[in-house]
XYZ file of C-alpha atoms in Angstrom:
582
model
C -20.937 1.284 25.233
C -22.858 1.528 28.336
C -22.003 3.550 31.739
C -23.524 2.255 35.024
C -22.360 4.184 38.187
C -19.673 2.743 40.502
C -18.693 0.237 37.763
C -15.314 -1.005 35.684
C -14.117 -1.248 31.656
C -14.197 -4.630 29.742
C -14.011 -5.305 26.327
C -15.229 -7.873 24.474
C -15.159 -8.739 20.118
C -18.477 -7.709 18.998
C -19.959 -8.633 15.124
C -23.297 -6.794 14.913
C -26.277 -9.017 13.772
C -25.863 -8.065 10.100
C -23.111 -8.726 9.820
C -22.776 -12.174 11.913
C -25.901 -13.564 9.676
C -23.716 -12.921 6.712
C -20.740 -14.067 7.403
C -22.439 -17.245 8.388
C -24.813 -17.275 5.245
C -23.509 -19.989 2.448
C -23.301 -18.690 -0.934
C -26.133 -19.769 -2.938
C -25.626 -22.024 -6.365
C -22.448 -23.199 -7.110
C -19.126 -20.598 -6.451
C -17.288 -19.372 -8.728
C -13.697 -20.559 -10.031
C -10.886 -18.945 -8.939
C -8.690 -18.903 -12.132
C -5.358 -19.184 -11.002
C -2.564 -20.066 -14.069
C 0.993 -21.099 -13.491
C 3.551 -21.849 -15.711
C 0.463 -21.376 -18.695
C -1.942 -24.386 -16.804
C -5.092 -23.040 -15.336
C -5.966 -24.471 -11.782
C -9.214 -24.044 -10.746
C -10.051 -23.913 -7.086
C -13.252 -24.149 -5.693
C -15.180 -22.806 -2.592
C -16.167 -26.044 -1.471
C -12.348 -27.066 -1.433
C -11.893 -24.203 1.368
C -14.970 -24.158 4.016
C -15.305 -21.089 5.806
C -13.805 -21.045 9.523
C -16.513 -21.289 12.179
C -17.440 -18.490 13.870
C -14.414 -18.071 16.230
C -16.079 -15.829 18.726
C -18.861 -18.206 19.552
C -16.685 -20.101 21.643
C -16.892 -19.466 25.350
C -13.537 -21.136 26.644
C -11.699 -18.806 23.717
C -12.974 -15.492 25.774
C -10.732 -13.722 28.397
C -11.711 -10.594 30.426
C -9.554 -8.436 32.530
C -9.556 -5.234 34.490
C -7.029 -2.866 32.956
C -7.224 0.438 34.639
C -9.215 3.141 36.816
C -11.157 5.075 34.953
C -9.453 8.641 36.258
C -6.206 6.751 35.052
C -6.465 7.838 31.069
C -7.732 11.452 30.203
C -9.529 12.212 27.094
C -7.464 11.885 23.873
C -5.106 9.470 25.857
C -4.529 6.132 24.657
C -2.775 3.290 26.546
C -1.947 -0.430 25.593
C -3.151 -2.925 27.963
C -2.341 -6.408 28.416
C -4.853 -8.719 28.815
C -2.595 -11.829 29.952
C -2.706 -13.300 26.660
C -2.523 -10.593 23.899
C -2.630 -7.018 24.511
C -5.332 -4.131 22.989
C -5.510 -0.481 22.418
C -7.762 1.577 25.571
C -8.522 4.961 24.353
C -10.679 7.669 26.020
C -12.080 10.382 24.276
C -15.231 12.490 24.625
C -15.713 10.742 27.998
C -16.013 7.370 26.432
C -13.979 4.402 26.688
C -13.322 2.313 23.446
C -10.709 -1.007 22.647
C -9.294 -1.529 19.329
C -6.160 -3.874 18.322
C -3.193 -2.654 19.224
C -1.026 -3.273 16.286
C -1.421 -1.959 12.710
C -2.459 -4.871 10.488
C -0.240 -3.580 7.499
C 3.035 -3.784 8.962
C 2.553 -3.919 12.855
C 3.034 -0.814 13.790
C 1.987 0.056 18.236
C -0.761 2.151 17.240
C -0.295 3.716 20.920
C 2.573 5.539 19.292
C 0.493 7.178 16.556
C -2.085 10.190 16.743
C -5.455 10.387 17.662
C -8.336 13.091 16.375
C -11.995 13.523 16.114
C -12.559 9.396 16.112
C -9.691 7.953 14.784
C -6.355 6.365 15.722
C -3.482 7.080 12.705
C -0.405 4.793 12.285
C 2.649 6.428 13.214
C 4.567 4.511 10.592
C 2.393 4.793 7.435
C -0.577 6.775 8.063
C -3.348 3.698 8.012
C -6.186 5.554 9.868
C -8.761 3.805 12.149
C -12.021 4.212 13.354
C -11.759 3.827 16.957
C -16.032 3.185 17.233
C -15.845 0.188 14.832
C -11.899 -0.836 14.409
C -13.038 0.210 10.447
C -10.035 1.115 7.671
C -10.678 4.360 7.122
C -6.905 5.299 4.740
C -4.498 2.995 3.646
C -2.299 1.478 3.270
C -3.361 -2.351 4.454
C -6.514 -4.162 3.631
C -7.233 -5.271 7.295
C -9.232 -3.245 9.964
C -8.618 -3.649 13.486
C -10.643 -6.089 15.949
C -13.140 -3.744 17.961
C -13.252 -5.013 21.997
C -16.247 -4.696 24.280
C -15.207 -2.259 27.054
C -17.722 -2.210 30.217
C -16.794 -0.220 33.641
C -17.560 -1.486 37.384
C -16.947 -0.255 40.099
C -14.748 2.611 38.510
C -12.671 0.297 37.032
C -12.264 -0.605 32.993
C -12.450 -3.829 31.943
C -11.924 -5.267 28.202
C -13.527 -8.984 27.200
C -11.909 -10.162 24.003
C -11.672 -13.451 21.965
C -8.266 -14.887 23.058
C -7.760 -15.501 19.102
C -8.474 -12.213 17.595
C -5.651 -11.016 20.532
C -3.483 -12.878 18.747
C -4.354 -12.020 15.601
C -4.917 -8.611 16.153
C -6.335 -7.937 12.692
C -10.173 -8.265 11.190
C -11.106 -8.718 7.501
C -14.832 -6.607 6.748
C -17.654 -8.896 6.064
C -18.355 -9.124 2.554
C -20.481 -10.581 0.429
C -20.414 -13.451 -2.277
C -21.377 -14.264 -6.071
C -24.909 -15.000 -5.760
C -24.146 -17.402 -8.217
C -21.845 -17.942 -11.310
C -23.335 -20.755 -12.789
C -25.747 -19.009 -15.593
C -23.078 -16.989 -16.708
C -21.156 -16.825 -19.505
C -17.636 -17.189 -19.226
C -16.612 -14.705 -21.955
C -18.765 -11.423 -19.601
C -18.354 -9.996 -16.411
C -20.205 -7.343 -14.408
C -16.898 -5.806 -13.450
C -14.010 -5.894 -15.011
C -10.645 -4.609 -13.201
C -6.806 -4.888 -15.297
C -4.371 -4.620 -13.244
C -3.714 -6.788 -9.769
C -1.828 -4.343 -7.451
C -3.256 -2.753 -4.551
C -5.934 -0.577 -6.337
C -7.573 -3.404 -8.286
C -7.580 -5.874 -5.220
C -9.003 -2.774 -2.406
C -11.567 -2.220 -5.424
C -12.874 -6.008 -5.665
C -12.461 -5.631 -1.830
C -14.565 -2.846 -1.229
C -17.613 -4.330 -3.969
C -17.847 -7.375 -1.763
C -17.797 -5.271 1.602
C -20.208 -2.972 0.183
C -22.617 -5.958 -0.806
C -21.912 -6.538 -4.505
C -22.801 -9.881 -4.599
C -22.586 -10.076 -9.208
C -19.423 -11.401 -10.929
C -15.490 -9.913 -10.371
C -12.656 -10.967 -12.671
C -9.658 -9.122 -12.178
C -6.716 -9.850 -14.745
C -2.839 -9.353 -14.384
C 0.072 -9.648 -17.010
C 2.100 -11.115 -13.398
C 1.955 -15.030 -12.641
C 1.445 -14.537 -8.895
C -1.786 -13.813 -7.061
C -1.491 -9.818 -6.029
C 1.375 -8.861 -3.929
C 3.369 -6.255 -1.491
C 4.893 -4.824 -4.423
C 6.671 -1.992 -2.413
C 8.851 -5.264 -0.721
C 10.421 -5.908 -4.185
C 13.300 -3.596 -3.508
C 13.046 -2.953 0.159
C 13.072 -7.120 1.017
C 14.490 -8.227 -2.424
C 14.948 -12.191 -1.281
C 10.909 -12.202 -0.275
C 9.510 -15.070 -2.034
C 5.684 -14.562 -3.665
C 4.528 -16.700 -1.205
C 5.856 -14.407 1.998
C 4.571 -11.094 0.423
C 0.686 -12.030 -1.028
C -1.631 -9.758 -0.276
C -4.254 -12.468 0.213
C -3.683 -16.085 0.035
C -5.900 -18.438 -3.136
C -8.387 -19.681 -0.187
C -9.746 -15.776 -0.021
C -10.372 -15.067 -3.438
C -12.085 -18.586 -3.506
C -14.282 -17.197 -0.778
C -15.293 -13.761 -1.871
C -15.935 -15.019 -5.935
C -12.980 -12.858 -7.007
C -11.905 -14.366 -9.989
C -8.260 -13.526 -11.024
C -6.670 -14.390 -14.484
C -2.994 -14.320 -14.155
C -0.531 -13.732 -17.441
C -3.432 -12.540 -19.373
C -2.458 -9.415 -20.713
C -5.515 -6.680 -22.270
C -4.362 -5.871 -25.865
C -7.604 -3.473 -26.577
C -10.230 -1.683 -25.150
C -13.477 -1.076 -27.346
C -15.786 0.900 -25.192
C -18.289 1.097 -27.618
C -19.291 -2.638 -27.152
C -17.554 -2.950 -23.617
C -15.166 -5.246 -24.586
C -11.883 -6.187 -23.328
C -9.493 -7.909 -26.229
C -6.628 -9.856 -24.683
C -3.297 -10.428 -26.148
C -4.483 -13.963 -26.787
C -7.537 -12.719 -28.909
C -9.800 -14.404 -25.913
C -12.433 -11.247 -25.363
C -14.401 -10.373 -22.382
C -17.936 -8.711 -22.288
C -18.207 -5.702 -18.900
C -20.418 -3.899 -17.815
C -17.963 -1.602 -15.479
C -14.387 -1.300 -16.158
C -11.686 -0.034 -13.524
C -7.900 0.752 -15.197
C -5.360 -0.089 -12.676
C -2.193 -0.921 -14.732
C 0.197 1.039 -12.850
C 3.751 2.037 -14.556
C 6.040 0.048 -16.541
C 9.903 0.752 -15.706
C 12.104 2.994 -18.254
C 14.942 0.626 -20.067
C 18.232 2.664 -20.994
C 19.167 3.550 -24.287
C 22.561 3.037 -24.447
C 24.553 0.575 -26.304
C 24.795 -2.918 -24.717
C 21.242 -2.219 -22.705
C 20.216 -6.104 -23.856
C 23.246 -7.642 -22.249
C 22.735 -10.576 -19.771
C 22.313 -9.329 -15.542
C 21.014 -6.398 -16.681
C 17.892 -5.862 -15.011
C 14.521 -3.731 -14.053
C 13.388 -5.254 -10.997
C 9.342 -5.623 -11.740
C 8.435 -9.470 -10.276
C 9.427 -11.523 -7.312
C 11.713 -13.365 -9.590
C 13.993 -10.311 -10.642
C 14.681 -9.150 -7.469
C 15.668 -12.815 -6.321
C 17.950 -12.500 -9.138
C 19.672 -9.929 -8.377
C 20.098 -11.097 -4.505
C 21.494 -14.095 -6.353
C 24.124 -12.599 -8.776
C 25.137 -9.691 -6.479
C 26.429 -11.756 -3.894
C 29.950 -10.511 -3.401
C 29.939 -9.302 -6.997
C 29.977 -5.274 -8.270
C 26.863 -4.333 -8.616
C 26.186 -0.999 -10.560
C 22.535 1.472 -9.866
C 21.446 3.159 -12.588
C 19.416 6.207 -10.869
C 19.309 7.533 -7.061
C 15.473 6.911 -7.776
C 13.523 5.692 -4.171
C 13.645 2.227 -5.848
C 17.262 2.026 -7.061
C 18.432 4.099 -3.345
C 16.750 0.833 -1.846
C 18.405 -1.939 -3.700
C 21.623 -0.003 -3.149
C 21.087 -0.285 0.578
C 19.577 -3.859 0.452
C 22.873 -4.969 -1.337
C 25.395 -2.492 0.213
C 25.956 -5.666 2.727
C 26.352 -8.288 0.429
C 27.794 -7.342 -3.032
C 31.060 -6.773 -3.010
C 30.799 -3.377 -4.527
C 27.856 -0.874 -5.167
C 27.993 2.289 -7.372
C 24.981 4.087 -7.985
C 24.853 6.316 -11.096
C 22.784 9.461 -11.268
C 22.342 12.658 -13.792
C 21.397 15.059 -10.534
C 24.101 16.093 -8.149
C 22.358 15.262 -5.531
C 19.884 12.070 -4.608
C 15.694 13.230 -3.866
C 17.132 16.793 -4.484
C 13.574 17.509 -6.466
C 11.522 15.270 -3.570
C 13.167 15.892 -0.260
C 15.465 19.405 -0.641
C 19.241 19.434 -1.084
C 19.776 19.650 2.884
C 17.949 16.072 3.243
C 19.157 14.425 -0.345
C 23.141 15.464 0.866
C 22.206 13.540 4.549
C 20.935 10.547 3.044
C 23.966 10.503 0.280
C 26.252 10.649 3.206
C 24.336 7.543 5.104
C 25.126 5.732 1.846
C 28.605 6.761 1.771
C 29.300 5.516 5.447
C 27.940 1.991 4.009
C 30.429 1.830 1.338
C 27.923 2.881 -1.563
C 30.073 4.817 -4.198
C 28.207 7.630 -6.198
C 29.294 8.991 -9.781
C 27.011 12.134 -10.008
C 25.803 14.390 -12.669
C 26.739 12.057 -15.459
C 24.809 8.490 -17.174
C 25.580 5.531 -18.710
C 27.066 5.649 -22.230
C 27.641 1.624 -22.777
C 27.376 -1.523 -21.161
C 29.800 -3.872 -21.991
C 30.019 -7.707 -21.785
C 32.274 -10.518 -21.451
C 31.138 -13.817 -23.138
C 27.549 -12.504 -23.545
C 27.562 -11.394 -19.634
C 27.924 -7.724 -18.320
C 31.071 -6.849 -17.804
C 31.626 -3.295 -17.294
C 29.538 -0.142 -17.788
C 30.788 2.916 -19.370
C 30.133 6.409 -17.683
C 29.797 9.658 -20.208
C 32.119 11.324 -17.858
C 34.669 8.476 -18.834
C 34.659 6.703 -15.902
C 34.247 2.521 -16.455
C 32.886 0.440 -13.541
C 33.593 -2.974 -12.862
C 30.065 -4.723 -13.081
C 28.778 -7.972 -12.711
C 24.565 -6.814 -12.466
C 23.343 -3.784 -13.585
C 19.788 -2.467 -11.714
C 18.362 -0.181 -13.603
C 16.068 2.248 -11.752
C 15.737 5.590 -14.099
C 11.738 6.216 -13.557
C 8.615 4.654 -14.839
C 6.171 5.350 -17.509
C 2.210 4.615 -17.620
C 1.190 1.163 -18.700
C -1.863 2.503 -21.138
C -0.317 2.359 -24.775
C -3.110 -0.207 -24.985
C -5.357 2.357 -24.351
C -4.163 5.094 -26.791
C -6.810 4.145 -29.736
C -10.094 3.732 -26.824
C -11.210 6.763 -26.595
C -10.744 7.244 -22.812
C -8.517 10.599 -22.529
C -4.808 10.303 -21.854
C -2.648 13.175 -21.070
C 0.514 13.837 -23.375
C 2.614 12.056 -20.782
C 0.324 8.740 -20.826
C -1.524 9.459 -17.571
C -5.095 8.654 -17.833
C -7.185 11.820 -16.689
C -9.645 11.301 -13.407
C -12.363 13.492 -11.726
C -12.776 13.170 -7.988
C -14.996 9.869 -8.309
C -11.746 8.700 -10.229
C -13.967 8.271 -13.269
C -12.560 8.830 -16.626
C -14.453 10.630 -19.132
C -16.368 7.812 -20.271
C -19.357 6.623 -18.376
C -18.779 3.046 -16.568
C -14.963 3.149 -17.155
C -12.887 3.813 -14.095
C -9.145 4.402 -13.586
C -6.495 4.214 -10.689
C -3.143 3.622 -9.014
C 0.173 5.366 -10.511
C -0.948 5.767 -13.993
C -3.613 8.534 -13.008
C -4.060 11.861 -12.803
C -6.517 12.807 -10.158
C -7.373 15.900 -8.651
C -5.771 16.328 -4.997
C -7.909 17.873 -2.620
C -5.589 19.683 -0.152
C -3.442 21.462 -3.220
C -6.762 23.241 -4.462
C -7.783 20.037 -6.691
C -5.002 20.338 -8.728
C -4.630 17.293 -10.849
C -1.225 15.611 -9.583
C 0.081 11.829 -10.462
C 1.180 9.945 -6.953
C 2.534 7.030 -7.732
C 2.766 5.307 -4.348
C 1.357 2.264 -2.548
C -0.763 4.352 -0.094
C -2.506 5.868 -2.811
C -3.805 3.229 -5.174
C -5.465 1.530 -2.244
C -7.726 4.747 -1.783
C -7.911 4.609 -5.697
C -9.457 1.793 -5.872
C -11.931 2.454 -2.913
C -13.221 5.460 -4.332
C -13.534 3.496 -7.393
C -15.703 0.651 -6.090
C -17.811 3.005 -4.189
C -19.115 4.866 -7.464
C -18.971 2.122 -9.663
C -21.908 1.571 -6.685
C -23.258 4.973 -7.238
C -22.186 6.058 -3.583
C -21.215 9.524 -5.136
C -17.623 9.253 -2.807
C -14.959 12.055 -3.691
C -11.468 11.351 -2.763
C -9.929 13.386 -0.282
C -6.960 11.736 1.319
C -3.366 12.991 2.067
C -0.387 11.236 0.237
C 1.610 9.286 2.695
C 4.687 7.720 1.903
C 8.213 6.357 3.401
C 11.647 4.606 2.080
C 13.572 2.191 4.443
C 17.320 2.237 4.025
C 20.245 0.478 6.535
C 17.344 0.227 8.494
C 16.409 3.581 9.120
C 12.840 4.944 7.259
C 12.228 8.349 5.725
C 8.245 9.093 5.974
C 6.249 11.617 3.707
C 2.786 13.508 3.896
C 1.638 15.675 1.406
C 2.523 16.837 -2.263
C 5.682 18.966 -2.121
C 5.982 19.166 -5.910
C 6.813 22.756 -6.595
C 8.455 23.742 -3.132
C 9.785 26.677 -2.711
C 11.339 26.599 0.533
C 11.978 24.059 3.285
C 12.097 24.394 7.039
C 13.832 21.887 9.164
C 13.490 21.051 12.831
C 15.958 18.705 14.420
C 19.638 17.706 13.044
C 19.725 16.315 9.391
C 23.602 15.340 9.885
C 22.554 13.369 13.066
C 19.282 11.922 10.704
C 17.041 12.918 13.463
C 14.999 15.928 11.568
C 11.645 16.632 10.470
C 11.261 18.712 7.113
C 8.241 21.145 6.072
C 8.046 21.889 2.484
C 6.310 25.220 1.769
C 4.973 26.660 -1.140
C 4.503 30.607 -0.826
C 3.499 30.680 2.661
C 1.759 27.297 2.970
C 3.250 23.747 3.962
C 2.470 21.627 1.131
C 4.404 18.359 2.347
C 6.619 16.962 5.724
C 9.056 14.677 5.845
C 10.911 12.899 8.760
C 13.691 10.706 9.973
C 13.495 9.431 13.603
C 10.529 11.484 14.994
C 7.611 9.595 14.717
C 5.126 10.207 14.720
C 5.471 13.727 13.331
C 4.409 12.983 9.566
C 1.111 11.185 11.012
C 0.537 14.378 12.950
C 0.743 16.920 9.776
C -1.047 14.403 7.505
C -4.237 14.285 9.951
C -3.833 18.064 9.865
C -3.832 18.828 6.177
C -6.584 15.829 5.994
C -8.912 18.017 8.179
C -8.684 20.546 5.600
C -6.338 22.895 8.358
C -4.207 25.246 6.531
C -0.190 24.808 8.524
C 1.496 28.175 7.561
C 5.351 28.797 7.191
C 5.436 31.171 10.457
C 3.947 27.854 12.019
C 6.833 25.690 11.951
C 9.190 28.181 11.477
């Protein structure tokens, strides 16, 4: 940024020289294979079948520059979104400076002007992605994309943004990264790095390697068929088809070298030898090995639990399922977990009926307080959602080999047609249990700051962890959310490089029911005591869990962007007391 007196602001896309001689750099040697199996036949797809895009910015007729404001118009710490005539961008002042970022957040497209900005960095008010408003960098998740960064220049006291009409429209920027130097010495059967697992930890983590220069071989490897996806969409968009909620499409693994082997499922780790054994008996030779398995779902134990239209949803293809069969049917929810509240509400419109089953008296009593669970029962209520409370399932019970009915222990029977079950998740690591790598009694695998586990080389992350939580006074917690495991599997990458990075970030969460979301900072686990602001009957509230005489966790219901304000404060290390927010 540059300040010449009597001047105005414009803002312009800017790729430092680095990084513009590497994205234009072709790989050397022939590129890897992206491994790609469906229905059991491997497709291979190679980077010569998918050129990189020109450089879009080099294109003169693509440019547009505008004067946006005054520069007495915005104070420090304001932001303002500006419209440049053919796409809009984020103007933000602070420390006298002028900087231009995208104005929408690239996970879910969030107006970033809505969320909170502190010490060089603009939050999302829906979700907590954090920004770097220098550099448009990803700084906390969720998302994989950072924001387009705009060349601001003043005139004449008057701001003035240039911008690539195309990145406007886009408003989102994937980090250079680098590529395989070359795969074609190598032997199929060893890898440099090794990641199981294909949600968001393993893909941020073969992410980050490539942004961070690691130019050897990736192979990440997935029990799923599908290419990694928005996992959290399963129940809160249950029609989404695989292709609607990737991550990344083929053509971008086929860039970067990230090799993905999909319905290959690790039997066996041998650390000893670094060796992965598959379920096949194919093995695999690493030299660094990240864990990202995530949970499996608990079945019930009832009589009748194999019955047909009984289901957990865990693909793409169960929750289509159960869109399918619940269409004006009765459709019973075992558990007022997050994921079986949000097929209830996804299906509260269309199934003809919807009970929801639960052993608590109340739904997120233990997560959200009884004042919050009671308000969000009621929401469910008024959308015809039926709850049978403080009992389970004793049988399921079928009708020529389809579900029928299911059997309460309190007596009750419910007419059912599909069955979702949604009664908690374990670890995925029973493979592990003979390795050597320590696992807690509960299955968790055990993490230090660097999320290393307590053999050298092997890293873990994502919901079957337990890491140590900075802002609760390291103690080791399990946070099995989507925000999370992409940090997971940053910190990951970064020591696998030796960059010594400790994870520090604040859990961020949210739920989306009948439309209406429910966001979540911190690790409330243990409350004590919970202060609420606003009405909770009217669901316009924010909620402070304290422990003692510290707020451990917020939550929030129409007041954006109060959870992204208390998450940047705990993140800063900033103590918020009881007498606070009392």
């Amino acid at each position: 940024f540059w300040f010449v007196p009597s001047v105005e602001v414009k803002i312009e896309v800017v790729i430092p020289e680095k990084e513009r001689s590497k994205e234009e750099m072709s790989p050397k040697g022939k590129a890897s294979p992206l491994i790609y199996k469906v229905n059991g036949t491997a497709r291979h797809y190679h980077l010569e079948e998918h050129p990189i895009a020109s450089n879009p910015y080099h294109n003169p007729k693509d440019m547009v520059e505008a004067s946006v404001c005054h520069v007495k118009d915005l104070e420090n710490g304001q932001m303002r979104e500006v419209d440049l005539g053919c796409g809009k961008a984020l103007l933000i002042k602070e420390s006298g400076e002028f900087h231009a970022v995208g104005h929408k957040c690239p996970h879910y497209g969030a107006p970033l002007v809505k969320g909170v900005l502190s010490k060089g960095r603009v939050r999302c008010p829906w979700h907590g992605a954090c920004f770097n408003i220098g550099t448009g960098d990803i700084e906390d998740f969720p998302g994989l994309d950072s924001l387009p960064r705009f060349q601001v220049k003043i005139e004449k006291e008057k701001v003035y943004i240039r911008a690539s009409k195309q990145v406007l429209q886009t408003q989102r920027r994937t980090k250079m990264m680098a590529k395989c130097i070359s795969l074609s010495n190598y032997n199929l059967s060893s890898t440099n790095v090794l990641i199981i697992g294909a949600g968001a930890a393993g893909l941020v983590c073969a992410e980050t390697l490539r942004q961070e220069g690691f130019s050897d071989r990736i192979v990440m490897c997935t029990m799923d068929r599908h290419l990694p996806y928005d996992r959290p969409k399963l129940s809160k968009s249950m029609d989404s088809h695989p292709e609607q909620i990737t991550l990344r499409p083929k053509e971008f693994f086929c860039t970067y070298d990230i090799e993905v082997l999909t319905e290959m499922q690790v039997a066996a780790v041998d650390i000893k030898s670094k060796i992965a054994v598959f379920k096949d008996g194919f093995k695999m030779e690493y030299n660094k090995l990240l864990i990202a398995t995530g949970n499996m779902p608990k079945a019930l134990s009832c009589k009748g639990k194999e019955i047909e239209n009984v289901f957990n949803i865990r693909t793409p293809e169960d929750a289509n399922r159960v869109v399918k069969l619940a269409t004006s049917k009765n459709v019973v929810i075992v558990g007022a977990s997050f994921l079986g509240m949000e097929v209830a509400a996804y299906l509260a419109e269309r199934a003809h009926s919807v009970s929801v089953v639960e052993l608590e008296e109340v739904p997120f009593k233990k997560f959200f307080g009884e004042r919050v669970g009671r308000a969000v029962m009621k929401m469910f209520e008024n959308n015809r959602v039926k709850f049978y409370m403080q009992t389970e399932v004793s049988e399921l019970r079928e009708q020529e080999g389809k579900l029928k009915e299911v059997v309460l222990k309190s007596g009750k029977v419910l007419r059912a047609d599909v069955c979702v079950v949604g009664v908690g998740a374990v670890p995925a690591t029973a493979f592990l249990k003979q390795s050597g790598i320590n696992i807690d009694s509960k299955g968790f695998i055990v993490v230090n700051k660097m999320m290393q586990t307590n053999i050298p080389g092997v890293f873990a992350a994502g919901d079957a962890v337990m890491f140590p939580l900075a802002f609760r006074n390291n103690k080791k917690v399990n946070v099995p959310h989507w925000q999370m495991a992409h940090m997971h599997g940053r910190i990951a990458a970064l020591n696998m490089l030796a960059h010594g990075m400790e994870i520090s970030t604040v859990p961020y969460l949210w739920t989306a029911m009948f439309g209406k979301s429910i966001r979540y900072a911190g690790h409330g686990e243990g409350f004590d005591d919970v202060v609420i602001q606003g009405d909770v009957d009217e669901l316009k509230f924010v909620a402070f869990y304290t422990k003692s005489d510290e707020v451990v966790a917020v939550a929030s219901m129409n007041y954006d962007p109060i959870v992204s304000k208390v998450a940047e404060v705990l993140a800063a290390g900033r103590t918020i007391r009881k007498r606070d927010v009392e």
